[in-house]
Amino acid sequence: MSQSTVTVAPRPRGTSGPSPGGSEFAPLLRAVKARGLLDRRHGWYARTVALNALALAGLVTAVALSGDSWRTLLLAPLLAVFCARTAFIGHDAGHAQITGDRTAGRVIGLVHGNLLLGMSYSWWNQKHNRHHANPNHIDKDPDVAADVLVFSGEQATGRTGFRRRLTRHQAWLFFPLTLLEGIALKIQGFRDLRRQEPGERVVEGALLVSHVAAYAALLLTTMSPGKALAFAALHQALFGLHLGMAFAPNHKGMEMPDPDGESWGHLRRQVLTSRNVRGGSLTDWFLGGLNYQIEHHLFPSMPRPHLRLAQPLVRAHCRDLGIPYTETGLVDSYRQALSHMHEVGEPLRADR
């Protein structure tokens, strides 16, 4: 797999050229619609959901049959991989890629998020939609808000104490920190219940509790407490790492709109802030289609199998308009993302 970066019509970082607005996007939207790329793929998703459910059921059965053995821990990485597949299905449901029926989409999201993963579908969907509306916008995108990590020099200068020390070395700590993401998502799901309406809170809370109870029962009835804890730690750590590897390449190190500058139209707002990852079928499967991040952000409701078909149309349209279209290899995407975080922490290291 090539690790070089391909950028159509490159221009200096921090510039975006004129932004005529929605008129730039309209011709592309018409071309995509004309080819039926926004039509849903019910059969494809039915097979995907069914195969994923069979894989999960098989792994759970294997854990139960393996019993109280350290060899059972060998199943934890496989379970982590298929839990990530489960998260990708929940992601697609949240974007109405699977079905246009909001009730059916919510049911699919609740089953794959709350029940199977123990993470709040409502919380994640609300947060993720805010990200899609304003990707990489320091004031509006929750994914680049200053938290454990920071993504701009302005955020870094305000760090004090332990967080300041963390920011100095955040590039080195990024992937180790993702090992905690699986647990963090579960905790955030329970915390978000306070925000939800009473009816929603009951449904989501019941499903979250059911997940925790079933997960604990599976491990504690088949293994000793020590082995159960080791299995859970390995499973959740690898699940978090997998999600981190899927989401890290998408926007980190890409353009960050100036909050006080000119507003970009939809096309530029999504293309300039996103990075595609080049690869074949294995990359598509491993990253859940998020390697076509530009196309996904331009057309969030586009079914996953259509993203690769839309890519040539989007790339050609960007070339015609002189808008940079960034695509790189998987390893190089991580290098670019980590390099950006390293640069953000550089002033704090210099202060030492």
PDB file of C-alpha atoms in Angstrom, residues 61-203:
ATOM      1  CA  THR A  61     -20.419 -19.181  22.455  1.00  0.00           C
ATOM      2  CA  ALA A  62     -16.696 -19.835  22.079  1.00  0.00           C
ATOM      3  CA  VAL A  63     -15.980 -17.862  25.255  1.00  0.00           C
ATOM      4  CA  ALA A  64     -18.608 -19.843  27.157  1.00  0.00           C
ATOM      5  CA  LEU A  65     -17.297 -23.183  25.884  1.00  0.00           C
ATOM      6  CA  SER A  66     -13.630 -22.326  26.465  1.00  0.00           C
ATOM      7  CA  GLY A  67     -14.382 -21.829  30.127  1.00  0.00           C
ATOM      8  CA  ASP A  68     -11.872 -21.029  32.837  1.00  0.00           C
ATOM      9  CA  SER A  69      -8.710 -21.077  30.724  1.00  0.00           C
ATOM     10  CA  TRP A  70      -6.124 -18.462  29.901  1.00  0.00           C
ATOM     11  CA  ARG A  71      -6.534 -19.551  26.269  1.00  0.00           C
ATOM     12  CA  THR A  72      -9.938 -17.885  26.356  1.00  0.00           C
ATOM     13  CA  LEU A  73      -8.121 -14.538  26.282  1.00  0.00           C
ATOM     14  CA  LEU A  74      -7.143 -15.311  22.679  1.00  0.00           C
ATOM     15  CA  LEU A  75     -10.776 -14.625  21.773  1.00  0.00           C
ATOM     16  CA  ALA A  76     -10.644 -11.070  23.174  1.00  0.00           C
ATOM     17  CA  PRO A  77      -8.926  -9.524  20.097  1.00  0.00           C
ATOM     18  CA  LEU A  78     -11.478 -11.141  17.758  1.00  0.00           C
ATOM     19  CA  LEU A  79     -14.339  -9.900  19.910  1.00  0.00           C
ATOM     20  CA  ALA A  80     -12.830  -6.399  19.859  1.00  0.00           C
ATOM     21  CA  VAL A  81     -12.687  -6.435  16.054  1.00  0.00           C
ATOM     22  CA  PHE A  82     -16.335  -7.446  15.697  1.00  0.00           C
ATOM     23  CA  CYS A  83     -17.414  -4.977  18.367  1.00  0.00           C
ATOM     24  CA  ALA A  84     -15.848  -2.311  16.150  1.00  0.00           C
ATOM     25  CA  ARG A  85     -17.909  -3.683  13.248  1.00  0.00           C
ATOM     26  CA  THR A  86     -20.942  -3.313  15.515  1.00  0.00           C
ATOM     27  CA  ALA A  87     -20.015   0.320  16.176  1.00  0.00           C
ATOM     28  CA  PHE A  88     -19.741   0.967  12.443  1.00  0.00           C
ATOM     29  CA  ILE A  89     -23.266  -0.381  11.924  1.00  0.00           C
ATOM     30  CA  GLY A  90     -24.542   1.914  14.686  1.00  0.00           C
ATOM     31  CA  HIS A  91     -22.710   4.800  13.018  1.00  0.00           C
ATOM     32  CA  ASP A  92     -24.390   4.084   9.686  1.00  0.00           C
ATOM     33  CA  ALA A  93     -27.794   3.819  11.367  1.00  0.00           C
ATOM     34  CA  GLY A  94     -27.282   7.232  12.984  1.00  0.00           C
ATOM     35  CA  HIS A  95     -26.679   8.753   9.543  1.00  0.00           C
ATOM     36  CA  ALA A  96     -29.825   7.131   8.068  1.00  0.00           C
ATOM     37  CA  GLN A  97     -27.665   5.137   5.662  1.00  0.00           C
ATOM     38  CA  ILE A  98     -29.466   1.889   6.456  1.00  0.00           C
ATOM     39  CA  THR A  99     -33.071   3.068   6.363  1.00  0.00           C
ATOM     40  CA  GLY A 100     -35.047   6.269   5.939  1.00  0.00           C
ATOM     41  CA  ASP A 101     -37.460   5.218   8.690  1.00  0.00           C
ATOM     42  CA  ARG A 102     -36.329   7.139  11.776  1.00  0.00           C
ATOM     43  CA  THR A 103     -37.913   4.683  14.199  1.00  0.00           C
ATOM     44  CA  ALA A 104     -36.289   1.684  12.550  1.00  0.00           C
ATOM     45  CA  GLY A 105     -32.959   3.488  12.377  1.00  0.00           C
ATOM     46  CA  ARG A 106     -33.148   4.326  16.070  1.00  0.00           C
ATOM     47  CA  VAL A 107     -33.931   0.714  16.962  1.00  0.00           C
ATOM     48  CA  ILE A 108     -30.916  -0.478  14.970  1.00  0.00           C
ATOM     49  CA  GLY A 109     -28.767   2.149  16.670  1.00  0.00           C
ATOM     50  CA  LEU A 110     -29.994   1.284  20.164  1.00  0.00           C
ATOM     51  CA  VAL A 111     -29.413  -2.439  19.644  1.00  0.00           C
ATOM     52  CA  HIS A 112     -25.920  -2.012  18.228  1.00  0.00           C
ATOM     53  CA  GLY A 113     -24.907   0.838  20.520  1.00  0.00           C
ATOM     54  CA  ASN A 114     -26.582   0.481  23.903  1.00  0.00           C
ATOM     55  CA  LEU A 115     -27.337  -3.244  24.037  1.00  0.00           C
ATOM     56  CA  LEU A 116     -24.358  -4.789  22.239  1.00  0.00           C
ATOM     57  CA  LEU A 117     -21.661  -2.237  23.120  1.00  0.00           C
ATOM     58  CA  GLY A 118     -22.892  -0.488  26.260  1.00  0.00           C
ATOM     59  CA  MET A 119     -22.490   3.004  24.762  1.00  0.00           C
ATOM     60  CA  SER A 120     -25.315   5.525  24.449  1.00  0.00           C
ATOM     61  CA  TYR A 121     -26.595   5.796  20.890  1.00  0.00           C
ATOM     62  CA  SER A 122     -28.403   9.059  21.642  1.00  0.00           C
ATOM     63  CA  TRP A 123     -25.328  10.699  23.182  1.00  0.00           C
ATOM     64  CA  TRP A 124     -23.009   9.598  20.406  1.00  0.00           C
ATOM     65  CA  ASN A 125     -25.405  10.551  17.606  1.00  0.00           C
ATOM     66  CA  GLN A 126     -25.990  14.044  19.003  1.00  0.00           C
ATOM     67  CA  LYS A 127     -22.261  14.619  19.408  1.00  0.00           C
ATOM     68  CA  HIS A 128     -21.373  13.172  16.030  1.00  0.00           C
ATOM     69  CA  ASN A 129     -23.938  15.275  14.175  1.00  0.00           C
ATOM     70  CA  ARG A 130     -22.414  18.413  15.698  1.00  0.00           C
ATOM     71  CA  HIS A 131     -19.048  17.265  14.412  1.00  0.00           C
ATOM     72  CA  HIS A 132     -20.427  16.744  10.899  1.00  0.00           C
ATOM     73  CA  ALA A 133     -21.996  20.190  10.840  1.00  0.00           C
ATOM     74  CA  ASN A 134     -18.691  21.956  11.581  1.00  0.00           C
ATOM     75  CA  PRO A 135     -15.718  19.584  11.267  1.00  0.00           C
ATOM     76  CA  ASN A 136     -12.463  20.813  12.821  1.00  0.00           C
ATOM     77  CA  HIS A 137     -14.098  24.085  13.927  1.00  0.00           C
ATOM     78  CA  ILE A 138     -12.459  24.877  17.244  1.00  0.00           C
ATOM     79  CA  ASP A 139     -15.603  26.459  18.716  1.00  0.00           C
ATOM     80  CA  LYS A 140     -18.268  24.165  17.247  1.00  0.00           C
ATOM     81  CA  ASP A 141     -16.825  20.689  16.715  1.00  0.00           C
ATOM     82  CA  PRO A 142     -16.877  18.675  19.973  1.00  0.00           C
ATOM     83  CA  ASP A 143     -14.203  16.359  18.562  1.00  0.00           C
ATOM     84  CA  VAL A 144     -11.575  19.131  18.683  1.00  0.00           C
ATOM     85  CA  ALA A 145     -12.679  20.727  21.959  1.00  0.00           C
ATOM     86  CA  ALA A 146      -9.875  20.995  24.499  1.00  0.00           C
ATOM     87  CA  ASP A 147     -10.047  17.942  26.739  1.00  0.00           C
ATOM     88  CA  VAL A 148      -7.396  15.310  27.389  1.00  0.00           C
ATOM     89  CA  LEU A 149      -5.891  16.242  24.016  1.00  0.00           C
ATOM     90  CA  VAL A 150      -5.730  19.621  22.289  1.00  0.00           C
ATOM     91  CA  PHE A 151      -5.548  20.395  18.583  1.00  0.00           C
ATOM     92  CA  SER A 152      -4.525  24.052  18.264  1.00  0.00           C
ATOM     93  CA  GLY A 153      -1.848  26.351  19.639  1.00  0.00           C
ATOM     94  CA  GLU A 154      -4.478  28.495  21.332  1.00  0.00           C
ATOM     95  CA  GLN A 155      -5.773  25.494  23.259  1.00  0.00           C
ATOM     96  CA  ALA A 156      -2.250  24.468  24.243  1.00  0.00           C
ATOM     97  CA  THR A 157      -1.299  27.844  25.736  1.00  0.00           C
ATOM     98  CA  GLY A 158      -4.127  27.608  28.251  1.00  0.00           C
ATOM     99  CA  ARG A 159      -2.968  24.289  29.709  1.00  0.00           C
ATOM    100  CA  THR A 160      -1.704  24.150  33.273  1.00  0.00           C
ATOM    101  CA  GLY A 161      -0.500  21.513  35.709  1.00  0.00           C
ATOM    102  CA  PHE A 162      -0.824  17.876  34.720  1.00  0.00           C
ATOM    103  CA  ARG A 163      -2.723  18.662  31.501  1.00  0.00           C
ATOM    104  CA  ARG A 164       0.152  20.915  30.414  1.00  0.00           C
ATOM    105  CA  ARG A 165       2.608  18.062  30.898  1.00  0.00           C
ATOM    106  CA  LEU A 166       0.250  15.766  29.024  1.00  0.00           C
ATOM    107  CA  THR A 167       0.035  18.147  26.058  1.00  0.00           C
ATOM    108  CA  ARG A 168       3.816  18.279  25.752  1.00  0.00           C
ATOM    109  CA  HIS A 169       3.874  14.605  24.864  1.00  0.00           C
ATOM    110  CA  GLN A 170       0.344  14.074  23.533  1.00  0.00           C
ATOM    111  CA  ALA A 171       1.496  12.679  20.186  1.00  0.00           C
ATOM    112  CA  TRP A 172       3.316   9.851  21.966  1.00  0.00           C
ATOM    113  CA  LEU A 173       0.380   9.266  24.282  1.00  0.00           C
ATOM    114  CA  PHE A 174      -2.402   9.289  21.685  1.00  0.00           C
ATOM    115  CA  PHE A 175      -2.587   5.575  20.914  1.00  0.00           C
ATOM    116  CA  PRO A 176      -1.949   4.480  24.526  1.00  0.00           C
ATOM    117  CA  LEU A 177      -4.851   6.734  25.553  1.00  0.00           C
ATOM    118  CA  THR A 178      -7.165   5.091  23.013  1.00  0.00           C
ATOM    119  CA  LEU A 179      -6.817   1.888  25.050  1.00  0.00           C
ATOM    120  CA  LEU A 180      -9.133   3.568  27.558  1.00  0.00           C
ATOM    121  CA  GLU A 181     -11.692   4.663  24.966  1.00  0.00           C
ATOM    122  CA  GLY A 182     -13.888   1.569  25.240  1.00  0.00           C
ATOM    123  CA  ILE A 183     -14.433   2.162  28.961  1.00  0.00           C
ATOM    124  CA  ALA A 184     -14.737   5.937  28.495  1.00  0.00           C
ATOM    125  CA  LEU A 185     -17.573   5.486  25.987  1.00  0.00           C
ATOM    126  CA  LYS A 186     -19.512   3.349  28.455  1.00  0.00           C
ATOM    127  CA  ILE A 187     -19.039   5.838  31.294  1.00  0.00           C
ATOM    128  CA  GLN A 188     -20.081   8.747  29.076  1.00  0.00           C
ATOM    129  CA  GLY A 189     -23.214   6.855  28.062  1.00  0.00           C
ATOM    130  CA  PHE A 190     -24.371   6.521  31.671  1.00  0.00           C
ATOM    131  CA  ARG A 191     -23.464  10.150  32.432  1.00  0.00           C
ATOM    132  CA  ASP A 192     -25.525  11.360  29.484  1.00  0.00           C
ATOM    133  CA  LEU A 193     -28.701   9.762  30.849  1.00  0.00           C
ATOM    134  CA  ARG A 194     -29.211  12.868  33.014  1.00  0.00           C
ATOM    135  CA  ARG A 195     -29.555  14.991  29.866  1.00  0.00           C
ATOM    136  CA  GLN A 196     -32.135  12.798  28.172  1.00  0.00           C
ATOM    137  CA  GLU A 197     -35.917  13.077  28.289  1.00  0.00           C
ATOM    138  CA  PRO A 198     -37.581  10.691  30.783  1.00  0.00           C
ATOM    139  CA  GLY A 199     -38.878   8.250  28.173  1.00  0.00           C
ATOM    140  CA  GLU A 200     -35.597   8.140  26.310  1.00  0.00           C
ATOM    141  CA  ARG A 201     -33.697   7.803  29.584  1.00  0.00           C
ATOM    142  CA  VAL A 202     -35.661   4.708  30.604  1.00  0.00           C
ATOM    143  CA  VAL A 203     -35.076   2.926  27.286  1.00  0.00           C
TER     144      VAL A 203
END
